Amino acid sequence: MLLVSEPILGEDEKAALCAVIDSNWITMGSRVQAFEKAFATAHGMTEGVAVNSCTAGLHLALAVLGVGPGDEVLVPSLSFVATANAVVYCGATPVFVDIGSPEVPLMSVEDAATRCTERTKAVIVMHYAGYLVDADEWREFADKRGLFLIEDSAHAVGAARSRIFGDIAVFSFFGNKNMTTAEGGMILGANEKMMDEFRRGRGHGMTTSTVQRLNGQGTYDVTMLGFNYRMTELSAALGLVQLEKLSGWNARRKTLSLQYRELLTGSGIGVPFATQSLSTHHIFPVLLPESADRGLVIAALRQEGIQTSFHYPPIHLLSWYLDRNPGVRLPVTEMFASRELTLPLHPKMEDAQVEHVTRALRRTLAHSAEPS
Ligand SMILES: *Cc1c(COP(=O)(O)O)cnc(C)c1O
């Protein structure tokens, strides 16, 4: 089966994990620190705080920023459920925002403006499929209203940009992302005081770390309500190895995406982001023709050994959210999500597999368009 995504793991990763075992220091040590530094530097920043998932990072960030009951946070509905869950964990209310268009399915700044109230405290943008949202537009939007700007950068790992533009950006290293630590995440930001609080908050709010106490710094105090969102040395060791390979993998993702784009030209299948080039090419979403039966297309591709998936069932239509907010309508998101299909894309793929997928897709659509 050709999978939608696959991690790349090999001898380098095995050696890195063995070295951690041999060191007998398995969490929050020198590898976590080295990974934080290396990842921050690769993204034009000086400081990073490693956590055990992107979800944990988003929650920790919102908690430290003081987002709580009565506050509203603008979020895209076309995202993974974690983006909104992090807001709910804080007792605040996620306010769902529509995408701009099916051609550029990123959160719309115009729609966000109409959904602002005096309770709006922050906005979380998401770089869908790896295509970066407009930095200037969102910075201005947030600054004008005094809102925190948070980048859910789960899809934007290794983006070739000079630095982050949000107050913070949170990245994911889950197994299906552009690089992996099995589970893991990273918070990047420029505000040192805030970064200090993230560092303390991921370890129960304790004022000293295990390493510091080992080095004779006495006992500890707890000065904030923290969490256990620590990263292990095993994860950090994987991260250091994977980070070295990231730009090569992202370049391969780009080549494969361009090949897909070319082979789908004139097929009646929509490929978003035709005019955007800056991307990490995390996934390859396409828009099926309105006439196509998506269930049949998925089944036909499966017959040919091709897995597909959706990005995403809109969060506001998931039962838990729908039950609490039945009135939310996001017409562009709903239309896009009803026709979207995500094709396989990962650096292990061969050119011939892209041809196989596009041929199968074209054939399936030709059949499904025939009158029965
Ligand atoms: C994967 C993902 C997350 C969650 O990341 P974890 O590291 O699994 O917690 C959050 N937001 C988006 C957009 C994602 O794709």
mmCIF file of C-alpha atoms and ligand atoms in Angstrom:
data_model
loop_
_atom_site.group_PDB
_atom_site.id
_atom_site.type_symbol
_atom_site.label_atom_id
_atom_site.label_comp_id
_atom_site.label_asym_id
_atom_site.label_seq_id
_atom_site.Cartn_x
_atom_site.Cartn_y
_atom_site.Cartn_z
ATOM 1 C CA MET A 1 0.000 0.000 0.000
ATOM 2 C CA LEU A 2 1.273 3.465 -0.901
ATOM 3 C CA LEU A 3 0.680 5.412 2.317
ATOM 4 C CA VAL A 4 -0.337 9.067 2.602
ATOM 5 C CA SER A 5 2.668 9.674 4.854
ATOM 6 C CA GLU A 6 5.526 7.633 6.274
ATOM 7 C CA PRO A 7 8.372 8.459 8.629
ATOM 8 C CA ILE A 8 11.936 7.851 7.440
ATOM 9 C CA LEU A 9 13.905 6.002 10.116
ATOM 10 C CA GLY A 10 17.144 4.068 9.766
ATOM 11 C CA GLU A 11 20.590 3.289 11.079
ATOM 12 C CA ASP A 12 21.343 6.881 12.155
ATOM 13 C CA GLU A 13 18.234 6.976 14.315
ATOM 14 C CA LYS A 14 19.024 3.539 15.811
ATOM 15 C CA ALA A 15 22.558 4.661 16.700
ATOM 16 C CA ALA A 16 21.266 7.880 18.269
ATOM 17 C CA LEU A 17 18.777 5.958 20.428
ATOM 18 C CA CYS A 18 21.433 3.440 21.510
ATOM 19 C CA ALA A 19 23.718 6.289 22.551
ATOM 20 C CA VAL A 20 20.972 7.625 24.835
ATOM 21 C CA ILE A 21 20.504 4.204 26.435
ATOM 22 C CA ASP A 22 24.268 3.881 26.924
ATOM 23 C CA SER A 23 24.409 7.322 28.549
ATOM 24 C CA ASN A 24 21.869 6.240 31.194
ATOM 25 C CA TRP A 25 20.271 9.748 31.134
ATOM 26 C CA ILE A 26 16.939 9.368 29.401
ATOM 27 C CA THR A 27 14.976 12.594 29.791
ATOM 28 C CA MET A 28 15.557 16.362 29.846
ATOM 29 C CA GLY A 29 19.333 16.333 29.408
ATOM 30 C CA SER A 30 21.944 17.676 27.024
ATOM 31 C CA ARG A 31 20.238 16.291 23.917
ATOM 32 C CA VAL A 32 17.016 18.143 24.641
ATOM 33 C CA GLN A 33 19.020 21.362 25.048
ATOM 34 C CA ALA A 34 21.010 20.725 21.864
ATOM 35 C CA PHE A 35 17.828 19.962 19.929
ATOM 36 C CA GLU A 36 16.152 23.154 21.174
ATOM 37 C CA LYS A 37 19.127 25.217 20.079
ATOM 38 C CA ALA A 38 19.510 23.514 16.685
ATOM 39 C CA PHE A 39 15.794 23.673 15.863
ATOM 40 C CA ALA A 40 15.530 27.330 16.859
ATOM 41 C CA THR A 41 18.582 28.240 14.786
ATOM 42 C CA ALA A 42 17.186 26.411 11.754
ATOM 43 C CA HIS A 43 14.105 28.663 12.019
ATOM 44 C CA GLY A 44 15.943 31.957 12.481
ATOM 45 C CA MET A 45 15.397 32.091 16.259
ATOM 46 C CA THR A 46 17.690 31.807 19.250
ATOM 47 C CA GLU A 47 15.515 29.986 21.807
ATOM 48 C CA GLY A 48 13.236 26.974 21.740
ATOM 49 C CA VAL A 49 11.348 25.042 24.392
ATOM 50 C CA ALA A 50 10.911 21.343 23.581
ATOM 51 C CA VAL A 51 7.694 19.686 24.741
ATOM 52 C CA ASN A 52 6.167 16.235 24.320
ATOM 53 C CA SER A 53 3.656 17.238 21.614
ATOM 54 C CA CYS A 54 2.468 20.206 19.601
ATOM 55 C CA THR A 55 -0.852 19.932 21.443
ATOM 56 C CA ALA A 56 0.954 20.252 24.789
ATOM 57 C CA GLY A 57 2.888 23.227 23.409
ATOM 58 C CA LEU A 58 -0.284 25.005 22.288
ATOM 59 C CA HIS A 59 -1.938 24.356 25.660
ATOM 60 C CA LEU A 60 1.110 25.493 27.628
ATOM 61 C CA ALA A 61 1.449 28.626 25.497
ATOM 62 C CA LEU A 62 -2.186 29.654 25.927
ATOM 63 C CA ALA A 63 -2.057 28.928 29.674
ATOM 64 C CA VAL A 64 1.098 30.996 30.171
ATOM 65 C CA LEU A 65 -0.387 33.847 28.121
ATOM 66 C CA GLY A 66 -3.252 33.875 30.602
ATOM 67 C CA VAL A 67 -6.001 32.722 28.239
ATOM 68 C CA GLY A 68 -8.871 31.480 30.407
ATOM 69 C CA PRO A 69 -12.608 31.358 31.048
ATOM 70 C CA GLY A 70 -14.489 34.164 29.327
ATOM 71 C CA ASP A 71 -11.789 34.615 26.674
ATOM 72 C CA GLU A 72 -12.245 33.864 22.989
ATOM 73 C CA VAL A 73 -9.543 32.621 20.627
ATOM 74 C CA LEU A 74 -9.917 32.770 16.835
ATOM 75 C CA VAL A 75 -8.982 29.456 15.181
ATOM 76 C CA PRO A 76 -9.376 27.934 11.710
ATOM 77 C CA SER A 77 -11.945 25.139 11.508
ATOM 78 C CA LEU A 78 -9.929 23.617 8.639
ATOM 79 C CA SER A 79 -7.292 22.239 10.998
ATOM 80 C CA PHE A 80 -6.591 19.285 13.239
ATOM 81 C CA VAL A 81 -8.852 19.174 16.296
ATOM 82 C CA ALA A 82 -5.868 19.858 18.612
ATOM 83 C CA THR A 83 -5.814 23.523 17.511
ATOM 84 C CA ALA A 84 -9.234 24.086 19.078
ATOM 85 C CA ASN A 85 -8.818 21.588 21.937
ATOM 86 C CA ALA A 86 -5.897 23.572 23.337
ATOM 87 C CA VAL A 87 -8.234 26.566 23.727
ATOM 88 C CA VAL A 88 -10.903 24.474 25.450
ATOM 89 C CA TYR A 89 -8.309 23.003 27.879
ATOM 90 C CA CYS A 90 -7.842 26.588 29.167
ATOM 91 C CA GLY A 91 -11.564 27.065 29.725
ATOM 92 C CA ALA A 92 -11.681 29.583 26.877
ATOM 93 C CA THR A 93 -13.887 29.478 23.775
ATOM 94 C CA PRO A 94 -12.563 28.715 20.285
ATOM 95 C CA VAL A 95 -14.239 30.897 17.668
ATOM 96 C CA PHE A 96 -14.094 29.216 14.270
ATOM 97 C CA VAL A 97 -13.036 31.230 11.230
ATOM 98 C CA ASP A 98 -13.660 30.376 7.562
ATOM 99 C CA ILE A 99 -10.975 29.932 4.896
ATOM 100 C CA GLY A 100 -10.552 32.585 2.210
ATOM 101 C CA SER A 101 -11.168 30.437 -0.877
ATOM 102 C CA PRO A 102 -10.755 26.899 -2.199
ATOM 103 C CA GLU A 103 -7.750 28.144 -4.193
ATOM 104 C CA VAL A 104 -6.026 29.411 -1.029
ATOM 105 C CA PRO A 105 -7.595 27.416 1.818
ATOM 106 C CA LEU A 106 -5.987 29.419 4.625
ATOM 107 C CA MET A 107 -7.845 31.213 7.420
ATOM 108 C CA SER A 108 -9.417 34.416 6.109
ATOM 109 C CA VAL A 109 -8.360 37.655 7.777
ATOM 110 C CA GLU A 110 -11.609 39.310 6.583
ATOM 111 C CA ASP A 111 -13.772 36.616 8.168
ATOM 112 C CA ALA A 112 -11.648 36.730 11.334
ATOM 113 C CA ALA A 113 -12.316 40.482 11.603
ATOM 114 C CA THR A 114 -16.086 39.917 11.611
ATOM 115 C CA ARG A 115 -15.778 37.360 14.423
ATOM 116 C CA CYS A 116 -13.775 39.543 16.819
ATOM 117 C CA THR A 117 -15.441 40.681 20.037
ATOM 118 C CA GLU A 118 -14.214 42.514 23.135
ATOM 119 C CA ARG A 119 -13.512 39.054 24.586
ATOM 120 C CA THR A 120 -11.113 38.025 21.784
ATOM 121 C CA LYS A 121 -7.697 37.507 23.341
ATOM 122 C CA ALA A 122 -5.640 35.604 20.784
ATOM 123 C CA VAL A 123 -5.612 34.229 17.260
ATOM 124 C CA ILE A 124 -4.096 30.911 16.190
ATOM 125 C CA VAL A 125 -3.180 30.739 12.507
ATOM 126 C CA MET A 126 -2.348 27.418 10.822
ATOM 127 C CA HIS A 127 -0.072 26.953 7.799
ATOM 128 C CA TYR A 128 -2.316 24.445 6.041
ATOM 129 C CA ALA A 129 -0.387 21.843 3.995
ATOM 130 C CA GLY A 130 2.804 23.797 4.750
ATOM 131 C CA TYR A 131 1.832 26.983 2.879
ATOM 132 C CA LEU A 132 2.561 29.938 5.128
ATOM 133 C CA VAL A 133 -0.209 32.385 5.935
ATOM 134 C CA ASP A 134 0.488 36.042 5.085
ATOM 135 C CA ALA A 135 2.801 37.269 7.855
ATOM 136 C CA ASP A 136 2.229 41.038 7.402
ATOM 137 C CA GLU A 137 -1.532 40.715 7.154
ATOM 138 C CA TRP A 138 -1.839 38.646 10.359
ATOM 139 C CA ARG A 139 0.720 40.673 12.300
ATOM 140 C CA GLU A 140 -1.218 43.838 11.495
ATOM 141 C CA PHE A 141 -4.522 42.137 12.360
ATOM 142 C CA ALA A 142 -3.240 41.061 15.774
ATOM 143 C CA ASP A 143 -1.354 44.262 16.617
ATOM 144 C CA LYS A 144 -4.297 46.515 15.734
ATOM 145 C CA ARG A 145 -6.473 44.640 18.228
ATOM 146 C CA GLY A 146 -3.859 43.834 20.881
ATOM 147 C CA LEU A 147 -4.186 40.081 20.359
ATOM 148 C CA PHE A 148 -1.573 37.373 20.883
ATOM 149 C CA LEU A 149 -0.615 35.825 17.543
ATOM 150 C CA ILE A 150 0.151 32.118 17.734
ATOM 151 C CA GLU A 151 1.310 30.028 14.798
ATOM 152 C CA ASP A 152 0.188 26.404 14.812
ATOM 153 C CA SER A 153 3.231 25.429 12.756
ATOM 154 C CA ALA A 154 2.632 21.674 12.836
ATOM 155 C CA HIS A 155 2.716 21.659 9.010
ATOM 156 C CA ALA A 156 5.497 24.234 8.637
ATOM 157 C CA VAL A 157 8.497 22.360 10.040
ATOM 158 C CA GLY A 158 11.595 23.520 8.176
ATOM 159 C CA ALA A 159 9.915 26.358 6.264
ATOM 160 C CA ALA A 160 12.570 28.440 4.493
ATOM 161 C CA ARG A 161 11.790 31.777 6.097
ATOM 162 C CA SER A 162 13.923 34.254 7.974
ATOM 163 C CA ARG A 163 12.122 33.890 11.329
ATOM 164 C CA ILE A 164 8.691 33.289 12.814
ATOM 165 C CA PHE A 165 6.247 36.231 12.789
ATOM 166 C CA GLY A 166 3.874 35.132 15.546
ATOM 167 C CA ASP A 167 4.497 35.915 19.199
ATOM 168 C CA ILE A 168 5.192 32.220 19.300
ATOM 169 C CA ALA A 169 5.089 29.284 16.897
ATOM 170 C CA VAL A 170 4.449 25.683 17.939
ATOM 171 C CA PHE A 171 5.726 22.763 15.846
ATOM 172 C CA SER A 172 4.865 19.043 15.800
ATOM 173 C CA PHE A 173 7.142 16.023 15.466
ATOM 174 C CA PHE A 174 4.409 13.378 15.407
ATOM 175 C CA GLY A 175 5.125 10.352 13.203
ATOM 176 C CA ASN A 176 3.350 11.731 10.127
ATOM 177 C CA LYS A 177 4.958 15.193 10.135
ATOM 178 C CA ASN A 178 7.912 16.415 8.005
ATOM 179 C CA MET A 179 10.341 15.155 10.670
ATOM 180 C CA THR A 180 9.578 13.066 13.724
ATOM 181 C CA THR A 181 10.616 12.387 17.307
ATOM 182 C CA ALA A 182 7.806 9.765 17.593
ATOM 183 C CA GLU A 183 5.877 12.226 19.774
ATOM 184 C CA GLY A 184 7.123 15.735 20.354
ATOM 185 C CA GLY A 185 6.768 19.437 19.811
ATOM 186 C CA MET A 186 8.675 22.707 20.018
ATOM 187 C CA ILE A 187 7.754 26.252 21.006
ATOM 188 C CA LEU A 188 9.732 29.047 19.382
ATOM 189 C CA GLY A 189 9.483 32.674 20.444
ATOM 190 C CA ALA A 190 11.570 35.804 20.865
ATOM 191 C CA ASN A 191 10.273 37.085 24.215
ATOM 192 C CA GLU A 192 12.755 35.764 26.780
ATOM 193 C CA LYS A 193 10.461 36.180 29.770
ATOM 194 C CA MET A 194 7.731 34.231 27.999
ATOM 195 C CA MET A 195 10.183 31.511 26.940
ATOM 196 C CA ASP A 196 11.363 31.209 30.556
ATOM 197 C CA GLU A 197 7.790 30.660 31.658
ATOM 198 C CA PHE A 198 7.261 27.992 28.973
ATOM 199 C CA ARG A 199 10.444 26.280 30.171
ATOM 200 C CA ARG A 200 9.247 26.300 33.765
ATOM 201 C CA GLY A 201 5.649 25.484 32.854
ATOM 202 C CA ARG A 202 6.539 22.303 30.963
ATOM 203 C CA GLY A 203 8.147 20.932 34.176
ATOM 204 C CA HIS A 204 5.435 21.440 36.827
ATOM 205 C CA GLY A 205 6.369 25.095 37.270
ATOM 206 C CA MET A 206 9.462 24.088 39.239
ATOM 207 C CA THR A 207 12.195 26.696 39.594
ATOM 208 C CA THR A 208 15.119 24.288 39.075
ATOM 209 C CA SER A 209 15.628 21.285 36.807
ATOM 210 C CA THR A 210 16.909 17.833 37.762
ATOM 211 C CA VAL A 211 20.259 18.670 36.140
ATOM 212 C CA GLN A 212 20.545 21.908 38.156
ATOM 213 C CA ARG A 213 19.723 20.134 41.420
ATOM 214 C CA LEU A 214 22.265 17.426 40.590
ATOM 215 C CA ASN A 215 24.789 20.242 40.201
ATOM 216 C CA GLY A 216 24.078 21.393 43.731
ATOM 217 C CA GLN A 217 21.339 24.007 43.377
ATOM 218 C CA GLY A 218 19.449 22.830 46.470
ATOM 219 C CA THR A 219 15.702 22.400 46.531
ATOM 220 C CA TYR A 220 13.019 23.904 44.318
ATOM 221 C CA ASP A 221 10.005 26.135 44.566
ATOM 222 C CA VAL A 222 6.848 26.094 42.426
ATOM 223 C CA THR A 223 5.830 29.549 41.265
ATOM 224 C CA MET A 224 3.174 28.744 38.691
ATOM 225 C CA LEU A 225 0.710 25.977 37.841
ATOM 226 C CA GLY A 226 2.770 23.848 35.490
ATOM 227 C CA PHE A 227 2.390 20.582 33.632
ATOM 228 C CA ASN A 228 4.474 17.558 32.758
ATOM 229 C CA TYR A 229 5.092 18.352 29.090
ATOM 230 C CA ARG A 230 8.783 17.361 29.087
ATOM 231 C CA MET A 231 10.611 15.859 26.120
ATOM 232 C CA THR A 232 12.696 12.714 26.568
ATOM 233 C CA GLU A 233 16.337 12.384 25.533
ATOM 234 C CA LEU A 234 15.251 9.583 23.203
ATOM 235 C CA SER A 235 12.952 11.957 21.323
ATOM 236 C CA ALA A 236 15.537 14.742 21.247
ATOM 237 C CA ALA A 237 18.167 12.326 19.915
ATOM 238 C CA LEU A 238 15.820 11.371 17.085
ATOM 239 C CA GLY A 239 15.080 15.053 16.516
ATOM 240 C CA LEU A 240 18.757 15.980 16.164
ATOM 241 C CA VAL A 241 19.274 13.294 13.532
ATOM 242 C CA GLN A 242 16.063 14.087 11.655
ATOM 243 C CA LEU A 243 16.697 17.835 11.662
ATOM 244 C CA GLU A 244 19.942 17.237 9.723
ATOM 245 C CA LYS A 245 17.943 15.575 6.961
ATOM 246 C CA LEU A 246 14.934 17.876 6.980
ATOM 247 C CA SER A 247 15.899 20.300 4.220
ATOM 248 C CA GLY A 248 16.727 17.450 1.836
ATOM 249 C CA TRP A 249 13.406 15.778 2.590
ATOM 250 C CA ASN A 250 11.478 19.029 2.163
ATOM 251 C CA ALA A 251 13.203 19.585 -1.196
ATOM 252 C CA ARG A 252 12.090 16.102 -2.293
ATOM 253 C CA ARG A 253 8.534 16.883 -1.122
ATOM 254 C CA LYS A 254 8.604 20.001 -3.288
ATOM 255 C CA THR A 255 9.781 18.085 -6.378
ATOM 256 C CA LEU A 256 7.043 15.473 -5.898
ATOM 257 C CA SER A 257 4.404 18.190 -5.378
ATOM 258 C CA LEU A 258 5.430 19.987 -8.566
ATOM 259 C CA GLN A 259 5.258 16.681 -10.442
ATOM 260 C CA TYR A 260 1.741 16.033 -9.081
ATOM 261 C CA ARG A 261 0.696 19.547 -10.076
ATOM 262 C CA GLU A 262 1.945 19.101 -13.622
ATOM 263 C CA LEU A 263 0.381 15.666 -14.077
ATOM 264 C CA LEU A 264 -2.995 16.887 -12.775
ATOM 265 C CA THR A 265 -3.162 19.879 -15.107
ATOM 266 C CA GLY A 266 -6.300 19.701 -17.239
ATOM 267 C CA SER A 267 -7.733 16.762 -15.257
ATOM 268 C CA GLY A 268 -10.636 18.702 -13.739
ATOM 269 C CA ILE A 269 -9.062 18.123 -10.319
ATOM 270 C CA GLY A 270 -8.348 21.314 -8.405
ATOM 271 C CA VAL A 271 -4.917 21.790 -6.876
ATOM 272 C CA PRO A 272 -4.883 24.635 -4.311
ATOM 273 C CA PHE A 273 -2.048 27.119 -3.866
ATOM 274 C CA ALA A 274 -1.240 27.431 -7.591
ATOM 275 C CA THR A 275 0.451 30.793 -7.031
ATOM 276 C CA GLN A 276 2.197 30.133 -3.716
ATOM 277 C CA SER A 277 5.672 28.660 -3.772
ATOM 278 C CA LEU A 278 6.902 29.006 -0.179
ATOM 279 C CA SER A 279 5.824 25.776 1.451
ATOM 280 C CA THR A 280 7.123 22.768 3.356
ATOM 281 C CA HIS A 281 4.798 20.572 1.227
ATOM 282 C CA HIS A 282 3.577 18.706 4.284
ATOM 283 C CA ILE A 283 0.594 17.157 2.473
ATOM 284 C CA PHE A 284 -0.831 17.211 -1.063
ATOM 285 C CA PRO A 285 -4.522 18.146 -0.894
ATOM 286 C CA VAL A 286 -6.650 18.192 -4.062
ATOM 287 C CA LEU A 287 -10.221 19.276 -4.733
ATOM 288 C CA LEU A 288 -12.329 16.696 -6.570
ATOM 289 C CA PRO A 289 -14.838 17.887 -9.176
ATOM 290 C CA GLU A 290 -18.283 18.592 -7.755
ATOM 291 C CA SER A 291 -19.728 15.701 -9.773
ATOM 292 C CA ALA A 292 -17.344 13.113 -8.298
ATOM 293 C CA ASP A 293 -18.441 10.667 -5.603
ATOM 294 C CA ARG A 294 -15.584 10.906 -3.121
ATOM 295 C CA GLY A 295 -16.378 7.579 -1.474
ATOM 296 C CA LEU A 296 -16.111 5.784 -4.832
ATOM 297 C CA VAL A 297 -12.861 7.572 -5.699
ATOM 298 C CA ILE A 298 -11.319 6.544 -2.362
ATOM 299 C CA ALA A 299 -12.435 2.917 -2.820
ATOM 300 C CA ALA A 300 -11.109 2.782 -6.400
ATOM 301 C CA LEU A 301 -7.727 4.178 -5.358
ATOM 302 C CA ARG A 302 -7.562 1.714 -2.485
ATOM 303 C CA GLN A 303 -8.095 -1.085 -5.040
ATOM 304 C CA GLU A 304 -4.980 0.188 -6.797
ATOM 305 C CA GLY A 305 -2.992 0.097 -3.558
ATOM 306 C CA ILE A 306 -3.214 3.832 -2.863
ATOM 307 C CA GLN A 307 -4.191 5.191 0.542
ATOM 308 C CA THR A 308 -5.814 8.633 0.721
ATOM 309 C CA SER A 309 -7.077 10.749 3.599
ATOM 310 C CA PHE A 310 -8.885 14.017 4.457
ATOM 311 C CA HIS A 311 -7.439 17.269 5.782
ATOM 312 C CA TYR A 312 -9.696 17.952 7.517
ATOM 313 C CA PRO A 313 -13.189 17.124 8.687
ATOM 314 C CA PRO A 314 -13.962 20.721 9.815
ATOM 315 C CA ILE A 315 -13.614 21.001 13.588
ATOM 316 C CA HIS A 316 -16.921 22.851 13.985
ATOM 317 C CA LEU A 317 -18.734 19.843 12.448
ATOM 318 C CA LEU A 318 -17.145 17.220 14.735
ATOM 319 C CA SER A 319 -19.819 15.921 17.144
ATOM 320 C CA TRP A 320 -18.270 17.236 20.343
ATOM 321 C CA TYR A 321 -18.001 20.750 18.922
ATOM 322 C CA LEU A 322 -21.257 20.626 16.952
ATOM 323 C CA ASP A 323 -23.190 19.650 20.099
ATOM 324 C CA ARG A 324 -21.879 22.737 21.891
ATOM 325 C CA ASN A 325 -22.110 25.151 18.941
ATOM 326 C CA PRO A 326 -24.756 23.954 16.513
ATOM 327 C CA GLY A 327 -25.162 27.350 14.862
ATOM 328 C CA VAL A 328 -21.691 27.799 13.357
ATOM 329 C CA ARG A 329 -21.669 28.066 9.538
ATOM 330 C CA LEU A 330 -18.472 28.300 7.514
ATOM 331 C CA PRO A 331 -19.573 27.875 3.879
ATOM 332 C CA VAL A 332 -16.157 27.911 2.185
ATOM 333 C CA THR A 333 -14.604 25.507 4.704
ATOM 334 C CA GLU A 334 -17.619 23.186 4.447
ATOM 335 C CA MET A 335 -17.524 23.145 0.631
ATOM 336 C CA PHE A 336 -13.749 22.645 0.514
ATOM 337 C CA ALA A 337 -13.768 19.869 3.117
ATOM 338 C CA SER A 338 -16.593 17.992 1.368
ATOM 339 C CA ARG A 339 -14.549 17.713 -1.852
ATOM 340 C CA GLU A 340 -10.979 17.554 -0.512
ATOM 341 C CA LEU A 341 -8.822 14.461 -0.877
ATOM 342 C CA THR A 342 -5.234 14.117 0.364
ATOM 343 C CA LEU A 343 -2.907 12.136 -1.905
ATOM 344 C CA PRO A 344 0.229 10.278 -0.738
ATOM 345 C CA LEU A 345 3.244 12.544 -0.269
ATOM 346 C CA HIS A 346 6.456 11.664 1.524
ATOM 347 C CA PRO A 347 10.147 11.772 0.601
ATOM 348 C CA LYS A 348 10.446 8.001 0.110
ATOM 349 C CA MET A 349 8.056 8.176 -2.870
ATOM 350 C CA GLU A 350 9.379 7.556 -6.376
ATOM 351 C CA ASP A 351 8.456 9.644 -9.421
ATOM 352 C CA ALA A 352 6.718 6.568 -10.855
ATOM 353 C CA GLN A 353 4.406 6.443 -7.833
ATOM 354 C CA VAL A 354 3.219 9.996 -8.477
ATOM 355 C CA GLU A 355 2.460 8.919 -12.051
ATOM 356 C CA HIS A 356 0.635 5.840 -10.753
ATOM 357 C CA VAL A 357 -1.547 7.925 -8.406
ATOM 358 C CA THR A 358 -2.439 10.563 -10.993
ATOM 359 C CA ARG A 359 -3.206 7.937 -13.649
ATOM 360 C CA ALA A 360 -5.436 6.009 -11.244
ATOM 361 C CA LEU A 361 -7.182 9.194 -10.209
ATOM 362 C CA ARG A 362 -7.822 10.322 -13.798
ATOM 363 C CA ARG A 363 -9.120 6.866 -14.740
ATOM 364 C CA THR A 364 -11.435 6.715 -11.733
ATOM 365 C CA LEU A 365 -12.896 10.127 -12.425
ATOM 366 C CA ALA A 366 -13.445 9.282 -16.119
ATOM 367 C CA HIS A 367 -15.406 6.170 -15.038
ATOM 368 C CA SER A 368 -17.435 7.942 -12.377
ATOM 369 C CA ALA A 369 -18.402 10.634 -14.917
ATOM 370 C CA GLU A 370 -19.882 8.031 -17.304
ATOM 371 C CA PRO A 371 -23.674 7.883 -17.272
ATOM 372 C CA SER A 372 -24.769 4.669 -15.548
HETATM 373 C C1 LIG B 1 -0.411 17.196 14.009
HETATM 374 C C2 LIG B 1 -1.065 18.490 14.310
HETATM 375 C C3 LIG B 1 -1.230 18.942 15.617
HETATM 376 C C4 LIG B 1 -0.944 18.099 16.815
HETATM 377 O O1 LIG B 1 0.368 17.725 16.922
HETATM 378 P P1 LIG B 1 0.792 16.672 18.065
HETATM 379 O O2 LIG B 1 2.281 16.822 18.098
HETATM 380 O O3 LIG B 1 0.355 15.323 17.584
HETATM 381 O O4 LIG B 1 0.141 17.070 19.316
HETATM 382 C C5 LIG B 1 -1.767 20.199 15.808
HETATM 383 N N1 LIG B 1 -2.139 20.965 14.772
HETATM 384 C C6 LIG B 1 -2.012 20.556 13.498
HETATM 385 C C7 LIG B 1 -2.426 21.451 12.395
HETATM 386 C C8 LIG B 1 -1.481 19.296 13.221
HETATM 387 O O5 LIG B 1 -1.381 18.880 11.946
#
